[in-house]
Coordinates of C-alpha atoms and ligand atoms in Angstrom, one line a residue:
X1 CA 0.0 0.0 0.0
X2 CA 1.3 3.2 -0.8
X3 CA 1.4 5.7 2.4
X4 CA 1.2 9.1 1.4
X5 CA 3.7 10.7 4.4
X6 CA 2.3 14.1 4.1
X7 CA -1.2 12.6 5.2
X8 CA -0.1 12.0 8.7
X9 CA 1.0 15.3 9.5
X10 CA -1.1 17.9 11.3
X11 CA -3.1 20.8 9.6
X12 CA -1.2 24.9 9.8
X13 CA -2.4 26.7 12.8
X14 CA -5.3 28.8 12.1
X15 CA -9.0 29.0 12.5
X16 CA -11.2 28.1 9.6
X17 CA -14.3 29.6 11.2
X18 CA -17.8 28.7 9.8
X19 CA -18.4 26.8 6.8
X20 CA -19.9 28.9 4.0
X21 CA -19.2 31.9 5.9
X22 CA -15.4 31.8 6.6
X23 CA -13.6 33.6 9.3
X24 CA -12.2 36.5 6.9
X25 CA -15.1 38.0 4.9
X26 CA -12.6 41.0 4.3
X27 CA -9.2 42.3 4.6
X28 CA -8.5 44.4 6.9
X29 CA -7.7 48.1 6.0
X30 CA -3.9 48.3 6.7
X31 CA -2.8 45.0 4.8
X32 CA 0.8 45.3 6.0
X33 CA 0.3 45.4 9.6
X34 CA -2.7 42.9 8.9
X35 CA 0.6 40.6 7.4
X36 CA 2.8 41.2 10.5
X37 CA 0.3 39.8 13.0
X38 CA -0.9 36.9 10.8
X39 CA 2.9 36.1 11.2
X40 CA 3.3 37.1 14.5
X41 CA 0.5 34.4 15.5
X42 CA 1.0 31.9 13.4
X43 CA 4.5 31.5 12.1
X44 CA 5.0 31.1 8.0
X45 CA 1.9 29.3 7.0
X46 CA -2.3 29.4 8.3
X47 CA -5.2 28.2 7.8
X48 CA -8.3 29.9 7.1
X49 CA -11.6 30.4 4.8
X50 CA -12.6 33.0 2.9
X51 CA -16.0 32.8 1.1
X52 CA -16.4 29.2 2.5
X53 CA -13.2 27.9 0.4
X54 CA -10.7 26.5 2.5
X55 CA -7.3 28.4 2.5
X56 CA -4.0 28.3 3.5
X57 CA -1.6 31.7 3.6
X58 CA 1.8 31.7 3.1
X59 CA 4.1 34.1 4.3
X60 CA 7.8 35.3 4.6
X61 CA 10.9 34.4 2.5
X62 CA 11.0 30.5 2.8
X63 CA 6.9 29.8 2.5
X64 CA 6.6 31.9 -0.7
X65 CA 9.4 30.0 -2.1
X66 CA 8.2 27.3 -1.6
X67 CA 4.5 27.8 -3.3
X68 CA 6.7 29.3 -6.2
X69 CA 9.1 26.5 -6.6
X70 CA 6.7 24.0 -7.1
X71 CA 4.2 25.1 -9.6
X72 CA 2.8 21.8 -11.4
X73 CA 4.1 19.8 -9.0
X74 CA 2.2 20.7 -6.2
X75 CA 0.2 23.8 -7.3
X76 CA -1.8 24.8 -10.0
X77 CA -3.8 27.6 -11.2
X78 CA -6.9 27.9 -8.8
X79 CA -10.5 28.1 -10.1
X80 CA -12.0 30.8 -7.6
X81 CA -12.9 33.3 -9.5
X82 CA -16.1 32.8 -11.2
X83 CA -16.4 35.5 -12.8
X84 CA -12.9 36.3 -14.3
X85 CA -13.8 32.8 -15.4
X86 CA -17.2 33.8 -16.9
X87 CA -15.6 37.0 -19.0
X88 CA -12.1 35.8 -19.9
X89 CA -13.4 31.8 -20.5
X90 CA -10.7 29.5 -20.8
X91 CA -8.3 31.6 -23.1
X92 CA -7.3 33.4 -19.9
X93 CA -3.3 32.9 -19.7
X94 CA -3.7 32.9 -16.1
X95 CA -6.0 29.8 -16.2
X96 CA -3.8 27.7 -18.7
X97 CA -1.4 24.8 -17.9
X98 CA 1.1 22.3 -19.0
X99 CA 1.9 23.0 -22.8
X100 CA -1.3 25.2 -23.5
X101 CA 0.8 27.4 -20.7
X102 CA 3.8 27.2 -22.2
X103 CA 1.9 27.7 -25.9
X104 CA 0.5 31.0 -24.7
X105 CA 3.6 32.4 -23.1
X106 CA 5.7 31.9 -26.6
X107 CA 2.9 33.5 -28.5
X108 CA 2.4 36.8 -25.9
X109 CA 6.6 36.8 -25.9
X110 CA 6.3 37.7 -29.3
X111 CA 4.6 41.0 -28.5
X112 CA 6.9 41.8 -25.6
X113 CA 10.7 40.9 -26.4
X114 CA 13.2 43.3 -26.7
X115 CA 12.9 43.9 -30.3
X116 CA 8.7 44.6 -30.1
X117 CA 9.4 46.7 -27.0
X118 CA 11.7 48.5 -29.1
X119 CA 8.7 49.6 -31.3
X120 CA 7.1 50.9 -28.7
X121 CA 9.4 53.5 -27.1
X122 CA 8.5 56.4 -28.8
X123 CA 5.3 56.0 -28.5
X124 CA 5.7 55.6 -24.7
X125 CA 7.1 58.7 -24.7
X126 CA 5.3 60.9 -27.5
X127 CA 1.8 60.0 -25.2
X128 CA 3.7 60.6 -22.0
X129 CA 4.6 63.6 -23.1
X130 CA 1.1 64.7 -24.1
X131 CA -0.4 64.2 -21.2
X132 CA 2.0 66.4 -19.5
X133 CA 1.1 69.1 -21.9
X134 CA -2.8 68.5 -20.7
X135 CA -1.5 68.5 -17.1
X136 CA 0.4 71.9 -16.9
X137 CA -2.7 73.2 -18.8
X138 CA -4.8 72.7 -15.5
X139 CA -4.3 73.9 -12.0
X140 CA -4.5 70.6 -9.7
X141 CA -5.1 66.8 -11.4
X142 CA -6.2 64.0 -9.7
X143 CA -3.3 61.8 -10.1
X144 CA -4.9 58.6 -9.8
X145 CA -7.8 59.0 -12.5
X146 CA -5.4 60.8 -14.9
X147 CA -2.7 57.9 -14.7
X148 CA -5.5 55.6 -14.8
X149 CA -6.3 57.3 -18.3
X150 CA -2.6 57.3 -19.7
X151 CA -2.4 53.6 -19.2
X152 CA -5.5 52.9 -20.8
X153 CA -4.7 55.3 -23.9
X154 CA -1.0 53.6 -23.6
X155 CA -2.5 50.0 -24.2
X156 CA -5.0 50.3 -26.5
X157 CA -2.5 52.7 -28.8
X158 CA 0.5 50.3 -28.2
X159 CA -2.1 46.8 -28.7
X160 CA -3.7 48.4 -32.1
X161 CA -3.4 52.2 -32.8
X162 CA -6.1 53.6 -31.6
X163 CA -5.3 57.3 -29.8
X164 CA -7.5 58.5 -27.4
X165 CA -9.0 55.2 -26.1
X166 CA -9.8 56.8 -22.5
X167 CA -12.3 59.1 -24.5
X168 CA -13.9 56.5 -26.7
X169 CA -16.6 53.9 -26.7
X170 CA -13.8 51.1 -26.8
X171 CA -12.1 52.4 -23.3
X172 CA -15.7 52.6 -21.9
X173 CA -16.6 49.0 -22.9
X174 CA -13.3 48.0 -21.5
X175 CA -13.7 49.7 -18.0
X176 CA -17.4 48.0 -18.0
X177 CA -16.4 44.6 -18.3
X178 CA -13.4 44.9 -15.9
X179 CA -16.1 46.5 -13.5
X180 CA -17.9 43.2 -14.0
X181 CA -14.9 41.0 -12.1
X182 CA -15.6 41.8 -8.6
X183 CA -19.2 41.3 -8.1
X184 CA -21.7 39.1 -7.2
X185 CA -21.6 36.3 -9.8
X186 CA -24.8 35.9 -11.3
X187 CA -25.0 36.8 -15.3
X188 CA -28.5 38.5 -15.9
X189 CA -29.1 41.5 -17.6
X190 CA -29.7 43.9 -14.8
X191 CA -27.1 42.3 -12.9
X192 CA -23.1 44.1 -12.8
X193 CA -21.6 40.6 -14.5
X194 CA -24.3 40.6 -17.1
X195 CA -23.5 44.6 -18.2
X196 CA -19.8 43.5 -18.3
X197 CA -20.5 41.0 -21.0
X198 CA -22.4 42.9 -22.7
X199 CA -19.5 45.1 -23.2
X200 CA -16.8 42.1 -23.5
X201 CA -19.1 41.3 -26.6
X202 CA -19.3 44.9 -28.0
X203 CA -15.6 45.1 -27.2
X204 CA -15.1 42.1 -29.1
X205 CA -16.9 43.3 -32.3
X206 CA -15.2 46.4 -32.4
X207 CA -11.6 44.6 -32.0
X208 CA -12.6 41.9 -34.9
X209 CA -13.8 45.2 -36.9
X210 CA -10.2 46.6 -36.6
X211 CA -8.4 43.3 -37.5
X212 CA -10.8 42.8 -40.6
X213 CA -9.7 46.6 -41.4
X214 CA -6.0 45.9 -40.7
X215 CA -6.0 43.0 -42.5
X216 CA -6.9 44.5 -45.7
X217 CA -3.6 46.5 -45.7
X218 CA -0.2 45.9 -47.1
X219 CA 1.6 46.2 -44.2
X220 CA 0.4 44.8 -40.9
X221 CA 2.0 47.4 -38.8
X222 CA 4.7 47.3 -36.0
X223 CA 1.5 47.4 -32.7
X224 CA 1.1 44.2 -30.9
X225 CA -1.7 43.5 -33.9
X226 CA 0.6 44.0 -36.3
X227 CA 2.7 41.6 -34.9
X228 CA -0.3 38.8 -34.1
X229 CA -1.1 38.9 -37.7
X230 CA 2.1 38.4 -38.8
X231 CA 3.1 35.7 -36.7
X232 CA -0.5 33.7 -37.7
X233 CA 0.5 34.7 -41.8
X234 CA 4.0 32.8 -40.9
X235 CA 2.1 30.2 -38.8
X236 CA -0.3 29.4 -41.9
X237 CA -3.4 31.3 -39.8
X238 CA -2.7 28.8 -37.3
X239 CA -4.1 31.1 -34.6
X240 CA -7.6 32.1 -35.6
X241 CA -8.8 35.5 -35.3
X242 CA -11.1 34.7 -32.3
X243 CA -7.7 33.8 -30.3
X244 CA -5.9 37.3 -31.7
X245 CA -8.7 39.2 -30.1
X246 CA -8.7 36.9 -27.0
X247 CA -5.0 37.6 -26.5
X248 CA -5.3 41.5 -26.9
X249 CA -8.3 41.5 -24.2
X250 CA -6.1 39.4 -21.8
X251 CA -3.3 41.4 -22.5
X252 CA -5.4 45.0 -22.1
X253 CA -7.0 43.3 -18.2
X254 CA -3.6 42.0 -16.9
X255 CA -0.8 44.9 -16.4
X256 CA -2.5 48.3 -17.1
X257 CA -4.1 48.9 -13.1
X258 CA -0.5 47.5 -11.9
X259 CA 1.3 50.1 -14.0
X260 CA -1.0 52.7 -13.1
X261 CA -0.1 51.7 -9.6
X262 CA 3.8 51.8 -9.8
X263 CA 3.6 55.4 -11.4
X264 CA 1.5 56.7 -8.9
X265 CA 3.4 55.2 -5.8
X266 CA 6.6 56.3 -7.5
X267 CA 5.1 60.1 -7.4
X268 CA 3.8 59.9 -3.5
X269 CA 7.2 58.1 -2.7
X270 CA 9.6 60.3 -4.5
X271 CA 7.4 63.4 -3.2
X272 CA 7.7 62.4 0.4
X273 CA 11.3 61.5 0.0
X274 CA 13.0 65.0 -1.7
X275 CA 16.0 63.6 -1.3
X276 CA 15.7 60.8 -3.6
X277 CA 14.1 63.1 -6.3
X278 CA 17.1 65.5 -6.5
X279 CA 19.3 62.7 -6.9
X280 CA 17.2 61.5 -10.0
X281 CA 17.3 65.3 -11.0
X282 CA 20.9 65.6 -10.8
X283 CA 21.5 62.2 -13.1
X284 CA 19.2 63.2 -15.2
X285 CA 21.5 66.7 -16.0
X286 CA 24.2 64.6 -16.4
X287 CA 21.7 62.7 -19.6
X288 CA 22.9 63.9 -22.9
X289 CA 19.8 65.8 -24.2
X290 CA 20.2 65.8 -27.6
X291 CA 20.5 61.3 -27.8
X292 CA 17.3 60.1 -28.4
X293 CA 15.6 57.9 -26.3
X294 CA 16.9 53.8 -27.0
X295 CA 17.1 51.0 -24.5
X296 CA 21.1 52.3 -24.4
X297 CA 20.2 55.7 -23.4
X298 CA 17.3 53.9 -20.5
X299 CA 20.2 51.8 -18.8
X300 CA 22.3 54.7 -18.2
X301 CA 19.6 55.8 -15.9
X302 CA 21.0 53.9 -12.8
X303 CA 19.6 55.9 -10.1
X304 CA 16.1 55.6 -11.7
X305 CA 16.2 52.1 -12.0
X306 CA 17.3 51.5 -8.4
X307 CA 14.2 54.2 -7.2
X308 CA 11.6 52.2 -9.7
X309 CA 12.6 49.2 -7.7
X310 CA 12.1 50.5 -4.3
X311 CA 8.9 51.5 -4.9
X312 CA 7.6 48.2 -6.6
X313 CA 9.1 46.6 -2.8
X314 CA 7.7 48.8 -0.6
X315 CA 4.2 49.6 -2.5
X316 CA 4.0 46.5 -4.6
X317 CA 1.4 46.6 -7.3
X318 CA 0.2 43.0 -6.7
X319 CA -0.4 41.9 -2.8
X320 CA 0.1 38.0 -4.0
X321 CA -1.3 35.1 -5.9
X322 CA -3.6 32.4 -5.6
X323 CA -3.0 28.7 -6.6
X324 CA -5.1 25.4 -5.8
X325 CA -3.5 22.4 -4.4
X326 CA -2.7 19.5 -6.9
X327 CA -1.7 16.9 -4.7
X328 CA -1.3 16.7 -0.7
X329 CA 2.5 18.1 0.3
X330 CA 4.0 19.3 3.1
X331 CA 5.7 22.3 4.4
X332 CA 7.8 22.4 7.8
X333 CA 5.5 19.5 9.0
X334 CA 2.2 20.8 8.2
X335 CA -0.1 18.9 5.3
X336 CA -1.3 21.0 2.7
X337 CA -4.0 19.2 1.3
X338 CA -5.7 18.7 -2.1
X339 CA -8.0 20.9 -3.4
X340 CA -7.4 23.5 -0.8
X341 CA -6.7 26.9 -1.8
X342 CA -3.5 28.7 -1.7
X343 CA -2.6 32.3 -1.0
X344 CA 1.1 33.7 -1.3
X345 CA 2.1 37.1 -0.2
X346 CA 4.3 39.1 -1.8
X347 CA 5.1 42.1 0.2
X348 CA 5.8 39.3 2.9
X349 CA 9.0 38.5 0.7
X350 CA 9.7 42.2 -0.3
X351 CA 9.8 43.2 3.6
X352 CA 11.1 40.5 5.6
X353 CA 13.7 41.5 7.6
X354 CA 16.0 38.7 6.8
X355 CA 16.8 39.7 3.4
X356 CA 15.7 43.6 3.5
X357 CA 18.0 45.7 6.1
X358 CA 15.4 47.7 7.5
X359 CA 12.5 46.7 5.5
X360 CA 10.2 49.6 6.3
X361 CA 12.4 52.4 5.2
X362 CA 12.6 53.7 1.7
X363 CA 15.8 53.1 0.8
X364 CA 16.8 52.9 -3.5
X365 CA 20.4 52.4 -2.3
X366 CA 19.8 49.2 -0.9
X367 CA 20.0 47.7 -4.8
X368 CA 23.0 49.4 -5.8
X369 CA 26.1 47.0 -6.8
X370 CA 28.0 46.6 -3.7
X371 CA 24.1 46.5 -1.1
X372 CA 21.9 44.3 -3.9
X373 CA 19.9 43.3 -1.5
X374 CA 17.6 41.6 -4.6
X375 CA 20.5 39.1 -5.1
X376 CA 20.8 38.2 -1.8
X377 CA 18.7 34.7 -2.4
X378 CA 16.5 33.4 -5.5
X379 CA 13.1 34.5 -5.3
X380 CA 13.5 37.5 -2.8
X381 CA 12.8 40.2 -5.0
X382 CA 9.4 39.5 -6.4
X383 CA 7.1 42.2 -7.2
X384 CA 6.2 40.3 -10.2
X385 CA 5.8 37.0 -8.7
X386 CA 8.2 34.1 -9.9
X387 CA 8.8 30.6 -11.2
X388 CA 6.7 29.1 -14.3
X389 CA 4.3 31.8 -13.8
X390 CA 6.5 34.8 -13.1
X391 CA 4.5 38.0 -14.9
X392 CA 5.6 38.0 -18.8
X393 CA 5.0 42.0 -19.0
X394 CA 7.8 43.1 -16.7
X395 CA 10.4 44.2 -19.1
X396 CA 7.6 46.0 -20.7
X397 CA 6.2 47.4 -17.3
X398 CA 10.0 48.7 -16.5
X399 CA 10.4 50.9 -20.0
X400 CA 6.6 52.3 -19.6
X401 CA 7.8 53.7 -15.9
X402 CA 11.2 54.7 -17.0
X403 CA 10.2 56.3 -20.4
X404 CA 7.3 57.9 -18.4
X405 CA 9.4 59.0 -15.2
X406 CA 12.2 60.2 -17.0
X407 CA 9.6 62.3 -19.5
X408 CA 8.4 63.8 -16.8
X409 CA 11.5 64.6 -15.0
X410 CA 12.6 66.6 -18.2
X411 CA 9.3 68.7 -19.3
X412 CA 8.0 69.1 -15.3
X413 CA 8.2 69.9 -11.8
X414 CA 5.3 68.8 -9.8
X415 CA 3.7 70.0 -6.6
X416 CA 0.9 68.2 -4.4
X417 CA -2.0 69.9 -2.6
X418 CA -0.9 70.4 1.0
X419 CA -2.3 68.5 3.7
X420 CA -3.2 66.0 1.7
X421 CA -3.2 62.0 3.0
X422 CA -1.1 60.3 1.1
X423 CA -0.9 56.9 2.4
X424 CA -1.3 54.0 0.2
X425 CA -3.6 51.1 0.3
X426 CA -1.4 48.1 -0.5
X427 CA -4.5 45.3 -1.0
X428 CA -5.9 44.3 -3.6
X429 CA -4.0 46.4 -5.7
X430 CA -1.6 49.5 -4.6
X431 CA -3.4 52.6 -4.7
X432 CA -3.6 56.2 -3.3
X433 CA -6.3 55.5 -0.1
X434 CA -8.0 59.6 -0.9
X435 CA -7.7 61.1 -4.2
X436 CA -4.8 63.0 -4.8
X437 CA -4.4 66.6 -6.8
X438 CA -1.2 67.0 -8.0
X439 CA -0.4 71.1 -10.2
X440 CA 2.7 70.2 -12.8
X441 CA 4.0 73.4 -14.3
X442 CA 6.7 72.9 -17.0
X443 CA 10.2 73.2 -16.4
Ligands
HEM1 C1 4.3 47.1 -12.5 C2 3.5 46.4 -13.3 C3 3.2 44.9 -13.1 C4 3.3 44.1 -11.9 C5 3.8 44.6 -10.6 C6 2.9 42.8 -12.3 C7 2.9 41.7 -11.4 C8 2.5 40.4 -11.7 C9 2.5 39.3 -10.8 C10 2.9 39.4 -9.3 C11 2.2 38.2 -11.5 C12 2.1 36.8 -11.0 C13 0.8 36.5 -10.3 C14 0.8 35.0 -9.8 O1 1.8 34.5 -9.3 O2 -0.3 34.5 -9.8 C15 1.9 38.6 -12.9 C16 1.5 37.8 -13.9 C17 1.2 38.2 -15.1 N1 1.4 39.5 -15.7 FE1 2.1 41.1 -14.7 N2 2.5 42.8 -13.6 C18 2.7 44.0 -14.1 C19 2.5 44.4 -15.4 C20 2.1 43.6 -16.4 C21 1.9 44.0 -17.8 C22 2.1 45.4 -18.3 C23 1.5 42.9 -18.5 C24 1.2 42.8 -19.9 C25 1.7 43.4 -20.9 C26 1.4 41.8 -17.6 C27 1.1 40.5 -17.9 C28 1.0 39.5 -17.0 C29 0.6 38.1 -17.4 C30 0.1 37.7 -18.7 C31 0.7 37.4 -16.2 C32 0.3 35.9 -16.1 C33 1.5 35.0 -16.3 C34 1.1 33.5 -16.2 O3 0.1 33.2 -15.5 O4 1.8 32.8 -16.8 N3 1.8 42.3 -16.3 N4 2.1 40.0 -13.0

C-alpha cells in the first residue's frame, strides 16, 4: 500500500471559522500590519476560509518560495474566480497549464521581447509627453484618474493604434467589463456581471472590426496586432482570429491597473522623499539631451532604476497570488492538502527583515552593486511573482515607468495639494487611499 507521508502530519495553525461563511469575509484596511500579526501568531503558514473555500496563507521568504518552486508539482492555477472565469473563459493565460501554458507564453513573448518593445518607445514617450502638456494646462489633477487614463490610452495605442482610447466607446466597454470581475456572480441583464458581458461582446466586435480593417492592408504594422497577424500569416493562420482578439483583451485586463499603480506610488514616494528626487534630478542633468531615447540611453539611468525598484518593494502593485492544491504536500511539518486553496504574499518577501536591512524604510540604495539586497537569495525580489508563472510583462512594465518618469523629470516639476493624506492602500492592488491633486508646471 502506498502511504502518502504528508497525510499524517497535522493541519497549519489557524482557525477556519464557519463553513460557508469563513472567518475573513474581508481584509483588513492596513494589509501590512494585517501581514505582521498573521505572522506574529502563526509563524509562516495558516489556515483559514474565505467565502467558504478553504485556504492556507503563506508568508515570509522560505513559504513563498516554496509555493513558487513548485508550480505543477504541487500547485496549479486555482478556479475561484467565477467571474474572471465567466468574462475571460478559458483563453485566460492565467487559467492555462502544462503545454497550452507554455503555448501561450511563446505566443504573448512575441509581442513583448526586446525587439517589439523596441517599437514601442516612442510612443511611450510621445503619449507621456502629451499628457504632461494636458497637465500643466490645468491647476490641480487628480493623479490617480489621470494615470489611470494614460495607461489605458498607452495599451490600446501600443495593442492596435487607436489614440484616445480613454475618451472613446472602446475604453468605456473596456472599464465596463473589468467593472464586472468583482461582483456578485450571477449573469443577468440587470445584474453588474451581465453589463460586463455585454460590453466584452461589444468590445469584441469592435476589435474583430479593426483586425478585418488591418488585414486589408499591405503592411500589418509594427502594434502588438501587427505583430499577431504576422506571426498567424508565418504560422499558416494557425491562430484564428477569435484567439488574436482573446489575447489583446487578456493582454489590455492584466498589467494596465498594476502600471498605473507603480507610477503613482513612485510620485507619492519620490514626493515624500526630496532627497531621492534630487538625486534623480541631478542624473538626469548629467543625460545627454540631444541622444534620443533607445534601451542604451534607458540603462544609463542607474539611479532611476534602483528608485523604480524600491517602490515596486515597498508599495507592490500585486499583494500576491492564488493557486489550488494538486496533490497533498507538506511544508515544515504541516499537510497541505488537495484541493485547498492557496494564497502567497508578496510584500511578505519584499519586507522581511532577513533579506531587507530595514524593510520599512525607503531606501533605493539598498540595490545598488556593492548593497543588492535583490541578489541576496532566488526568489526574494518578487514584485512580479516568480517561477513558471512569473509575470511576462515586466520588461515591458520597467520601460513604460522609466520612459514615463524620465519624461516627466525633463518637461516638469510637480507639486501636491498640502495637507493631503497620502498613504497607500497596499490590497488588492496598490493605490492612493483619498484622491490625490497634483499642479505640474513645465520646467
Ligand atoms: C508594474 C507592473 C506589473 C506588476 C507589478 C505585475 C505583477 C505580476 C505578478 C505578481 C504576476 C504573478 C501572479 C501570480 O503568481 O499568480 C503577474 C502575472 C502576469 N502578468 Fe504582470 N505585472 C505588471 C505588469 C504587467 C503588464 C504590463 C503585463 C502585460 C503586458 C502583464 C502581464 C502578466 C501576465 C500575462 C501574467 C500571467 C502569467 C502567467 O500566469 O503565466 N503584467 N504579474
Amino acid at each position: 500500500m502506498n502511504i502518502n507521508p504528508a497525510s499524517s502530519l497535522p493541519l497549519p495553525p489557524g482557525n477556519l471559522g464557519l463553513p460557508f461563511i469563513g472567518k475573513n469575509k474581508i481584509f483588513p484596511k492596513n494589509y501590512q500590519d494585517y501581514i505582521k500579526e498573521m505572522y506574529e501568531k502563526y509563524g509562516p503558514i495558516y489556515k483559514t476560509r474565505i467565502r467558504g473555500k478553504k485556504f492556507i496563507y503563506f508568508q515570509g521568504y522560505e513559504a513563498v518560495k516554496f509555493v513558487l518552486t513548485n508550480e505543477n508539482k504541487y500547485f496549479t492555477s486555482p478556479i475561484i474566480f467565477k467571474n474572471s472565469q465567466i468574462i475571460f473563459g478559458k483563453t485566460d493565460i492565467t487559467r492555462l497549464v502544462g503545454k497550452e501554458h507554455r503555448d501561450r507564453q511563446k505566443l504573448l513573448a512575441q509581442v513583448l521581447k526586446k525587439q517589439a518593445l523596441n517599437n514601442y518607445i516612442n510612443t511611450i514617450h510621445n503619449l507621456s509627453q502629451g499628457y504632461f502638456l494636458k497637465w500643466i494646462k490645468s491647476d490641480f489633477v487628480d493623479l490617480y484618474f489621470e494615470i489611470n487614463n494614460y495607461t489605458l490610452d498607452l495599451v490600446l495605442k501600443l495593442l492596435l493604434g487607436i489614440d484616445s482610447a480613454s475618451e472613446s466607446e472602446i475604453g468605456n466597454y473596456l472599464k465596463d467589463m473589468m467593472s464586472g470581475l468583482n461582483t456578485i456572480p450571477l449573469a443577468f441583464p440587470w445584474t453588474k456581471l451581465g453589463c460586463a458581458l455585454k460590453s466584452k461582446d461589444k468590445l469584441f466586435n469592435q476589435f474583430e472590426q479593426i483586425i478585418v480593417k488591418r488585414q486589408k492592408e499591405s503592411d500589418f504594422g509594427s502594434d502588438v496586432l501587427g505583430i499577431l497577424l504576422t506571426v498567424r500569416e508565418q504560422t499558416h493562420n494557425q491562430i484564428t482570429i477569435t484567439e488574436i482578439v482573446e489575447q489583446m483583451v487578456n493582454l489590455l485586463s492584466l498589467g494596465k491597473k498594476e502600471l498605473s499603480s507603480a507610477l503613482t506610488s513612485f510620485l507619492i514616494l519620490t514626493t515624500e522623499h526630496l532627497d531621492v528626487l534630487n538625486l534623480l534630478q541631478i542624473e538626469h542633468e548629467k543625460l545627454d539631451k540631444s541622444e534620443p531615447l533607445s534601451f542604451a540611453k534607458l540603462k544609463k539611468m542607474v539611479d532611476l532604476e534602483q528608485v523604480i525598484k524600491e517602490v515596486l518593494r515597498l508599495a507592490p502593485p500585486v499583494s500576491g497570488g492564488l493557486r489550488e492544491v494538486l496533490q497533498d504536500c507538506s511544508f515544515q511539518g504541516f499537510r497541505i492538502p488537495k484541493g485547498w486553496n492557496v494564497g502567497y504574499r508578496i510584500s511578505s518577501v519584499l519586507q522581511d527583515p532577513e533579506i531587507y536591512e530595514q524593510p520599512e524604510r525607503f531606501n533605493p540604495e539598498r540595490f545598488n552593486l556593492v548593497n543588492a539586497e535583490d541578489q541576496k537569495k532566488p526568489l526574494c525580489y518578487i514584485p512580479f511573482g516568480g517561477g513558471v508563472r512569473e509575470c511576462i510583462g515586466k520588461e515591458f512594465a520597467y520601460l513604460v515607468i522609466k520612459i514615463f518618469i524620465s519624461a516627466l523629470l525633463d518637461n516638469c516639476s510637480w507639486k501636491f495639494k498640502e495637507n493631503q493624506d497620502l498613504t497607500i492602500n497596499t490590497f488588492p492592488v496598490a493605490r492612493p487611499a483619498n484622491k490625490i491633486e497634483v499642479c505640474f508646471t513645465q520646467k
